Amino acid sequence: EVQLVESGGGLVKPGGSLRLSCAASGFTFSSYSMNWVRQAPGKGLEWVSSISSSSSYIYYADSVKGRFTISRDNAKNSLYLQMNSLRAEDTAVYYCAGRPKGPRYGDYEDWFDPWGQGTLVTVSS
Amino acid sequence: QSVLTQPPSVSGAPGQRVTISCTGSSSNIGAGYDVHWYQQLPGTAPKLLIYGNSNRPSGVPDRFSGSKSGTSASLAITGLQAEDEADYYCQSYDSSLSGHAVFGGGTQLTVL
């Protein structure tokens, strides 16, 4: 069974840090681009960050650049998001999501599948 | 303000057909980027519903269909069922945002 399981969410004060983890199973994790997508309470989806299969290419949304760091460990089938200098507007459910390998070398499909169940991050004093 | 514009809500009676629009611009859908759709049932994670404008993943009923034309895309649901009540999101990419993924604001479907 294809599965992504996030952990590490919780309540943190503004300016604080948190590290999210995502454990993958049931698919070839090392060939997927992995991503973090967040959803603020009652709001829509926002792409946060992506990392290529070999960690060679890393991208961030402007809203988190310089504060968040994405990483992965293919040996452990795991994805991480280190979140520093957290703000109230970072409050959201954070989902990890994969992009499958595409038909051409070094390419990935444009859609996100699979998704994890999400972990809630609340930034509040 | 989302880069891709969706109606906040749509509704329909069981058995009816509804459509959800996703309007973009020349830097995303109009630039040739494909559109993908996700279904988010209440309290759950998003699930891929349509990929590559009009393709259904295995297990998605053929009541769901997608199309794309110009700077817009649409999701159609025929034979509406109570279990279709959910939020629906479109997704594409935008060249003005370094080619990063963008989502629509989401559409809440109510089955009357």
mmCIF file of N, CA, C and O in Angstrom, chain A residues 42-105:
data_model
loop_
_atom_site.group_PDB
_atom_site.id
_atom_site.type_symbol
_atom_site.label_atom_id
_atom_site.label_comp_id
_atom_site.label_asym_id
_atom_site.label_seq_id
_atom_site.Cartn_x
_atom_site.Cartn_y
_atom_site.Cartn_z
ATOM 1 N N GLY A 42 -9.310 26.610 6.919
ATOM 2 C CA GLY A 42 -10.387 27.138 6.108
ATOM 3 C C GLY A 42 -9.959 27.735 4.779
ATOM 4 O O GLY A 42 -10.777 28.368 4.092
ATOM 5 N N LYS A 43 -8.695 27.541 4.415
ATOM 6 C CA LYS A 43 -8.172 28.135 3.184
ATOM 7 C C LYS A 43 -7.799 27.071 2.162
ATOM 8 O O LYS A 43 -7.975 25.870 2.401
ATOM 9 N N GLY A 44 -7.258 27.526 1.035
ATOM 10 C CA GLY A 44 -6.876 26.623 -0.038
ATOM 11 C C GLY A 44 -5.462 26.075 0.114
ATOM 12 O O GLY A 44 -4.794 26.287 1.127
ATOM 13 N N LEU A 45 -5.023 25.369 -0.913
ATOM 14 C CA LEU A 45 -3.711 24.720 -0.909
ATOM 15 C C LEU A 45 -2.634 25.683 -1.398
ATOM 16 O O LEU A 45 -2.863 26.479 -2.314
ATOM 17 N N GLU A 46 -1.462 25.590 -0.779
ATOM 18 C CA GLU A 46 -0.320 26.421 -1.171
ATOM 19 C C GLU A 46 0.921 25.546 -1.249
ATOM 20 O O GLU A 46 1.315 24.930 -0.244
ATOM 21 N N TRP A 47 1.559 25.487 -2.405
ATOM 22 C CA TRP A 47 2.833 24.781 -2.533
ATOM 23 C C TRP A 47 3.893 25.514 -1.713
ATOM 24 O O TRP A 47 3.988 26.741 -1.775
ATOM 25 N N VAL A 48 4.711 24.755 -0.979
ATOM 26 C CA VAL A 48 5.712 25.347 -0.082
ATOM 27 C C VAL A 48 7.132 25.102 -0.585
ATOM 28 O O VAL A 48 7.945 26.025 -0.637
ATOM 29 N N SER A 49 7.443 23.837 -0.931
ATOM 30 C CA SER A 49 8.828 23.512 -1.267
ATOM 31 C C SER A 49 8.886 22.182 -2.000
ATOM 32 O O SER A 49 8.002 21.343 -1.839
ATOM 33 N N SER A 50 9.949 22.008 -2.803
ATOM 34 C CA SER A 50 10.139 20.735 -3.496
ATOM 35 C C SER A 50 11.614 20.368 -3.508
ATOM 36 O O SER A 50 12.489 21.234 -3.428
ATOM 37 N N ILE A 51 11.880 19.067 -3.612
ATOM 38 C CA ILE A 51 13.242 18.552 -3.670
ATOM 39 C C ILE A 51 13.261 17.406 -4.678
ATOM 40 O O ILE A 51 12.385 16.545 -4.666
ATOM 41 N N SER A 52 14.254 17.422 -5.550
ATOM 42 C CA SER A 52 14.343 16.382 -6.574
ATOM 43 C C SER A 52 14.781 15.057 -5.944
ATOM 44 O O SER A 52 15.176 15.002 -4.778
ATOM 45 N N SER A 53 14.741 14.007 -6.732
ATOM 46 C CA SER A 53 14.985 12.664 -6.205
ATOM 47 C C SER A 53 16.366 12.511 -5.577
ATOM 48 O O SER A 53 16.525 11.827 -4.567
ATOM 49 N N SER A 54 17.367 13.193 -6.151
ATOM 50 C CA SER A 54 18.730 13.074 -5.637
ATOM 51 C C SER A 54 19.141 14.288 -4.809
ATOM 52 O O SER A 54 20.321 14.442 -4.483
ATOM 53 N N SER A 55 18.171 15.133 -4.486
ATOM 54 C CA SER A 55 18.405 16.365 -3.704
ATOM 55 C C SER A 55 19.197 17.420 -4.473
ATOM 56 O O SER A 55 19.669 18.381 -3.874
ATOM 57 N N SER A 56 19.357 17.237 -5.774
ATOM 58 C CA SER A 56 20.147 18.187 -6.560
ATOM 59 C C SER A 56 19.423 19.511 -6.778
ATOM 60 O O SER A 56 20.061 20.549 -6.929
ATOM 61 N N TYR A 57 18.102 19.453 -6.839
ATOM 62 C CA TYR A 57 17.319 20.658 -7.114
ATOM 63 C C TYR A 57 16.321 20.880 -5.982
ATOM 64 O O TYR A 57 15.526 20.002 -5.656
ATOM 65 N N ILE A 58 16.378 22.068 -5.418
ATOM 66 C CA ILE A 58 15.517 22.431 -4.293
ATOM 67 C C ILE A 58 14.904 23.792 -4.580
ATOM 68 O O ILE A 58 15.590 24.707 -5.047
ATOM 69 N N TYR A 59 13.600 23.911 -4.316
ATOM 70 C CA TYR A 59 12.882 25.146 -4.576
ATOM 71 C C TYR A 59 11.981 25.482 -3.379
ATOM 72 O O TYR A 59 11.507 24.584 -2.680
ATOM 73 N N TYR A 60 11.752 26.776 -3.208
ATOM 74 C CA TYR A 60 10.891 27.254 -2.125
ATOM 75 C C TYR A 60 9.934 28.318 -2.643
ATOM 76 O O TYR A 60 10.264 29.087 -3.547
ATOM 77 N N ALA A 61 8.757 28.391 -2.029
ATOM 78 C CA ALA A 61 7.869 29.513 -2.261
ATOM 79 C C ALA A 61 8.497 30.747 -1.625
ATOM 80 O O ALA A 61 9.212 30.653 -0.616
ATOM 81 N N ASP A 62 8.229 31.912 -2.193
ATOM 82 C CA ASP A 62 8.807 33.153 -1.654
ATOM 83 C C ASP A 62 8.424 33.359 -0.196
ATOM 84 O O ASP A 62 9.182 33.931 0.582
ATOM 85 N N SER A 63 7.250 32.884 0.180
ATOM 86 C CA SER A 63 6.737 33.106 1.533
ATOM 87 C C SER A 63 7.547 32.388 2.610
ATOM 88 O O SER A 63 7.450 32.736 3.792
ATOM 89 N N VAL A 64 8.351 31.392 2.224
ATOM 90 C CA VAL A 64 9.113 30.633 3.217
ATOM 91 C C VAL A 64 10.617 30.651 2.950
ATOM 92 O O VAL A 64 11.404 30.137 3.751
ATOM 93 N N LYS A 65 11.028 31.247 1.831
ATOM 94 C CA LYS A 65 12.444 31.251 1.449
ATOM 95 C C LYS A 65 13.282 31.906 2.523
ATOM 96 O O LYS A 65 12.937 32.964 3.044
ATOM 97 N N GLY A 66 14.376 31.246 2.877
ATOM 98 C CA GLY A 66 15.267 31.770 3.900
ATOM 99 C C GLY A 66 14.903 31.353 5.314
ATOM 100 O O GLY A 66 15.687 31.555 6.250
ATOM 101 N N ARG A 67 13.717 30.765 5.481
ATOM 102 C CA ARG A 67 13.279 30.339 6.822
ATOM 103 C C ARG A 67 13.092 28.818 6.899
ATOM 104 O O ARG A 67 13.279 28.222 7.955
ATOM 105 N N PHE A 68 12.680 28.213 5.795
ATOM 106 C CA PHE A 68 12.411 26.766 5.757
ATOM 107 C C PHE A 68 13.517 26.070 4.966
ATOM 108 O O PHE A 68 14.055 26.622 4.000
ATOM 109 N N THR A 69 13.824 24.826 5.358
ATOM 110 C CA THR A 69 14.796 24.009 4.635
ATOM 111 C C THR A 69 14.229 22.617 4.425
ATOM 112 O O THR A 69 13.858 21.932 5.392
ATOM 113 N N ILE A 70 14.172 22.205 3.167
ATOM 114 C CA ILE A 70 13.681 20.867 2.826
ATOM 115 C C ILE A 70 14.879 19.944 2.645
ATOM 116 O O ILE A 70 15.946 20.358 2.182
ATOM 117 N N SER A 71 14.713 18.686 3.040
ATOM 118 C CA SER A 71 15.770 17.694 2.837
ATOM 119 C C SER A 71 15.129 16.305 2.773
ATOM 120 O O SER A 71 13.950 16.147 3.110
ATOM 121 N N ARG A 72 15.904 15.341 2.348
ATOM 122 C CA ARG A 72 15.398 13.970 2.266
ATOM 123 C C ARG A 72 16.519 12.982 2.531
ATOM 124 O O ARG A 72 17.697 13.295 2.356
ATOM 125 N N ASP A 73 16.156 11.785 2.947
ATOM 126 C CA ASP A 73 17.094 10.685 3.161
ATOM 127 C C ASP A 73 16.513 9.475 2.446
ATOM 128 O O ASP A 73 15.595 8.829 2.964
ATOM 129 N N ASN A 74 17.018 9.196 1.254
ATOM 130 C CA ASN A 74 16.456 8.095 0.466
ATOM 131 C C ASN A 74 16.697 6.737 1.125
ATOM 132 O O ASN A 74 15.913 5.804 0.933
ATOM 133 N N ALA A 75 17.766 6.615 1.889
ATOM 134 C CA ALA A 75 18.046 5.354 2.586
ATOM 135 C C ALA A 75 16.981 5.065 3.648
ATOM 136 O O ALA A 75 16.709 3.902 3.958
ATOM 137 N N LYS A 76 16.395 6.115 4.173
ATOM 138 C CA LYS A 76 15.358 5.964 5.203
ATOM 139 C C LYS A 76 13.955 6.222 4.652
ATOM 140 O O LYS A 76 12.979 6.236 5.406
ATOM 141 N N ASN A 77 13.848 6.449 3.327
ATOM 142 C CA ASN A 77 12.544 6.751 2.714
ATOM 143 C C ASN A 77 11.828 7.882 3.459
ATOM 144 O O ASN A 77 10.632 7.780 3.767
ATOM 145 N N SER A 78 12.569 8.934 3.727
ATOM 146 C CA SER A 78 12.023 10.021 4.541
ATOM 147 C C SER A 78 12.277 11.390 3.949
ATOM 148 O O SER A 78 13.310 11.638 3.320
ATOM 149 N N LEU A 79 11.311 12.277 4.193
ATOM 150 C CA LEU A 79 11.369 13.677 3.773
ATOM 151 C C LEU A 79 11.265 14.536 5.016
ATOM 152 O O LEU A 79 10.580 14.169 5.977
ATOM 153 N N TYR A 80 11.928 15.693 4.991
ATOM 154 C CA TYR A 80 11.927 16.566 6.169
ATOM 155 C C TYR A 80 11.657 18.016 5.758
ATOM 156 O O TYR A 80 11.893 18.415 4.615
ATOM 157 N N LEU A 81 11.166 18.794 6.732
ATOM 158 C CA LEU A 81 11.039 20.230 6.551
ATOM 159 C C LEU A 81 11.433 20.896 7.859
ATOM 160 O O LEU A 81 10.729 20.763 8.867
ATOM 161 N N GLN A 82 12.565 21.583 7.851
ATOM 162 C CA GLN A 82 13.007 22.358 9.015
ATOM 163 C C GLN A 82 12.427 23.750 8.887
ATOM 164 O O GLN A 82 12.696 24.449 7.902
ATOM 165 N N MET A 83 11.630 24.148 9.860
ATOM 166 C CA MET A 83 10.958 25.435 9.815
ATOM 167 C C MET A 83 11.480 26.315 10.940
ATOM 168 O O MET A 83 11.330 25.969 12.117
ATOM 169 N N ASN A 84 12.124 27.423 10.585
ATOM 170 C CA ASN A 84 12.654 28.371 11.556
ATOM 171 C C ASN A 84 11.932 29.709 11.449
ATOM 172 O O ASN A 84 11.243 29.971 10.461
ATOM 173 N N SER A 85 12.122 30.552 12.444
ATOM 174 C CA SER A 85 11.521 31.902 12.445
ATOM 175 C C SER A 85 10.043 31.851 12.088
ATOM 176 O O SER A 85 9.562 32.596 11.216
ATOM 177 N N LEU A 86 9.327 30.967 12.752
ATOM 178 C CA LEU A 86 7.924 30.750 12.402
ATOM 179 C C LEU A 86 7.060 31.961 12.726
ATOM 180 O O LEU A 86 7.307 32.680 13.702
ATOM 181 N N ARG A 87 6.074 32.176 11.886
ATOM 182 C CA ARG A 87 5.149 33.296 12.011
ATOM 183 C C ARG A 87 3.718 32.773 12.139
ATOM 184 O O ARG A 87 3.432 31.633 11.759
ATOM 185 N N ALA A 88 2.827 33.619 12.601
ATOM 186 C CA ALA A 88 1.430 33.218 12.741
ATOM 187 C C ALA A 88 0.851 32.751 11.409
ATOM 188 O O ALA A 88 0.050 31.805 11.357
ATOM 189 N N GLU A 89 1.282 33.387 10.336
ATOM 190 C CA GLU A 89 0.754 33.034 9.008
ATOM 191 C C GLU A 89 1.268 31.694 8.479
ATOM 192 O O GLU A 89 0.829 31.240 7.424
ATOM 193 N N ASP A 90 2.181 31.066 9.217
ATOM 194 C CA ASP A 90 2.631 29.718 8.843
ATOM 195 C C ASP A 90 1.714 28.645 9.426
ATOM 196 O O ASP A 90 1.879 27.456 9.130
ATOM 197 N N THR A 91 0.756 29.050 10.237
ATOM 198 C CA THR A 91 -0.205 28.101 10.805
ATOM 199 C C THR A 91 -0.979 27.414 9.688
ATOM 200 O O THR A 91 -1.623 28.074 8.870
ATOM 201 N N ALA A 92 -0.897 26.093 9.657
ATOM 202 C CA ALA A 92 -1.519 25.338 8.564
ATOM 203 C C ALA A 92 -1.355 23.845 8.813
ATOM 204 O O ALA A 92 -0.558 23.429 9.664
ATOM 205 N N VAL A 93 -2.103 23.067 8.057
ATOM 206 C CA VAL A 93 -1.826 21.638 7.933
ATOM 207 C C VAL A 93 -0.793 21.491 6.826
ATOM 208 O O VAL A 93 -0.972 22.036 5.731
ATOM 209 N N TYR A 94 0.281 20.784 7.137
ATOM 210 C CA TYR A 94 1.351 20.577 6.174
ATOM 211 C C TYR A 94 1.259 19.145 5.628
ATOM 212 O O TYR A 94 1.280 18.174 6.402
ATOM 213 N N TYR A 95 1.139 19.047 4.296
ATOM 214 C CA TYR A 95 1.071 17.745 3.625
ATOM 215 C C TYR A 95 2.381 17.493 2.882
ATOM 216 O O TYR A 95 2.911 18.394 2.235
ATOM 217 N N CYS A 96 2.871 16.265 2.939
ATOM 218 C CA CYS A 96 3.923 15.880 2.003
ATOM 219 C C CYS A 96 3.243 15.210 0.817
ATOM 220 O O CYS A 96 2.204 14.545 0.960
ATOM 221 N N ALA A 97 3.791 15.436 -0.355
ATOM 222 C CA ALA A 97 3.193 14.906 -1.582
ATOM 223 C C ALA A 97 4.297 14.594 -2.581
ATOM 224 O O ALA A 97 5.292 15.315 -2.655
ATOM 225 N N GLY A 98 4.119 13.525 -3.338
ATOM 226 C CA GLY A 98 5.125 13.117 -4.301
ATOM 227 C C GLY A 98 4.737 13.439 -5.734
ATOM 228 O O GLY A 98 3.553 13.521 -6.062
ATOM 229 N N ARG A 99 5.752 13.666 -6.558
ATOM 230 C CA ARG A 99 5.556 13.780 -8.001
ATOM 231 C C ARG A 99 6.291 12.634 -8.644
ATOM 232 O O ARG A 99 7.505 12.514 -8.507
ATOM 233 N N PRO A 100 5.580 11.773 -9.365
ATOM 234 C CA PRO A 100 6.219 10.585 -9.948
ATOM 235 C C PRO A 100 7.241 10.949 -11.013
ATOM 236 O O PRO A 100 7.176 12.028 -11.619
ATOM 237 N N LYS A 101 8.156 10.027 -11.259
ATOM 238 C CA LYS A 101 9.127 10.211 -12.319
ATOM 239 C C LYS A 101 8.414 10.310 -13.654
ATOM 240 O O LYS A 101 7.426 9.607 -13.895
ATOM 241 N N GLY A 102 8.875 11.210 -14.543
ATOM 242 C CA GLY A 102 8.257 11.401 -15.844
ATOM 243 C C GLY A 102 8.853 10.509 -16.895
ATOM 244 O O GLY A 102 9.766 9.721 -16.625
ATOM 245 N N PRO A 103 8.368 10.650 -18.137
ATOM 246 C CA PRO A 103 8.822 9.784 -19.219
ATOM 247 C C PRO A 103 10.236 10.091 -19.684
ATOM 248 O O PRO A 103 10.905 9.225 -20.248
ATOM 249 N N ARG A 104 10.689 11.336 -19.463
ATOM 250 C CA ARG A 104 12.030 11.710 -19.917
ATOM 251 C C ARG A 104 12.988 11.759 -18.736
ATOM 252 O O ARG A 104 12.604 12.070 -17.618
ATOM 253 N N TYR A 105 14.274 11.506 -18.999
ATOM 254 C CA TYR A 105 15.286 11.485 -17.960
ATOM 255 C C TYR A 105 15.312 12.814 -17.205
ATOM 256 O O TYR A 105 15.335 13.878 -17.803
#
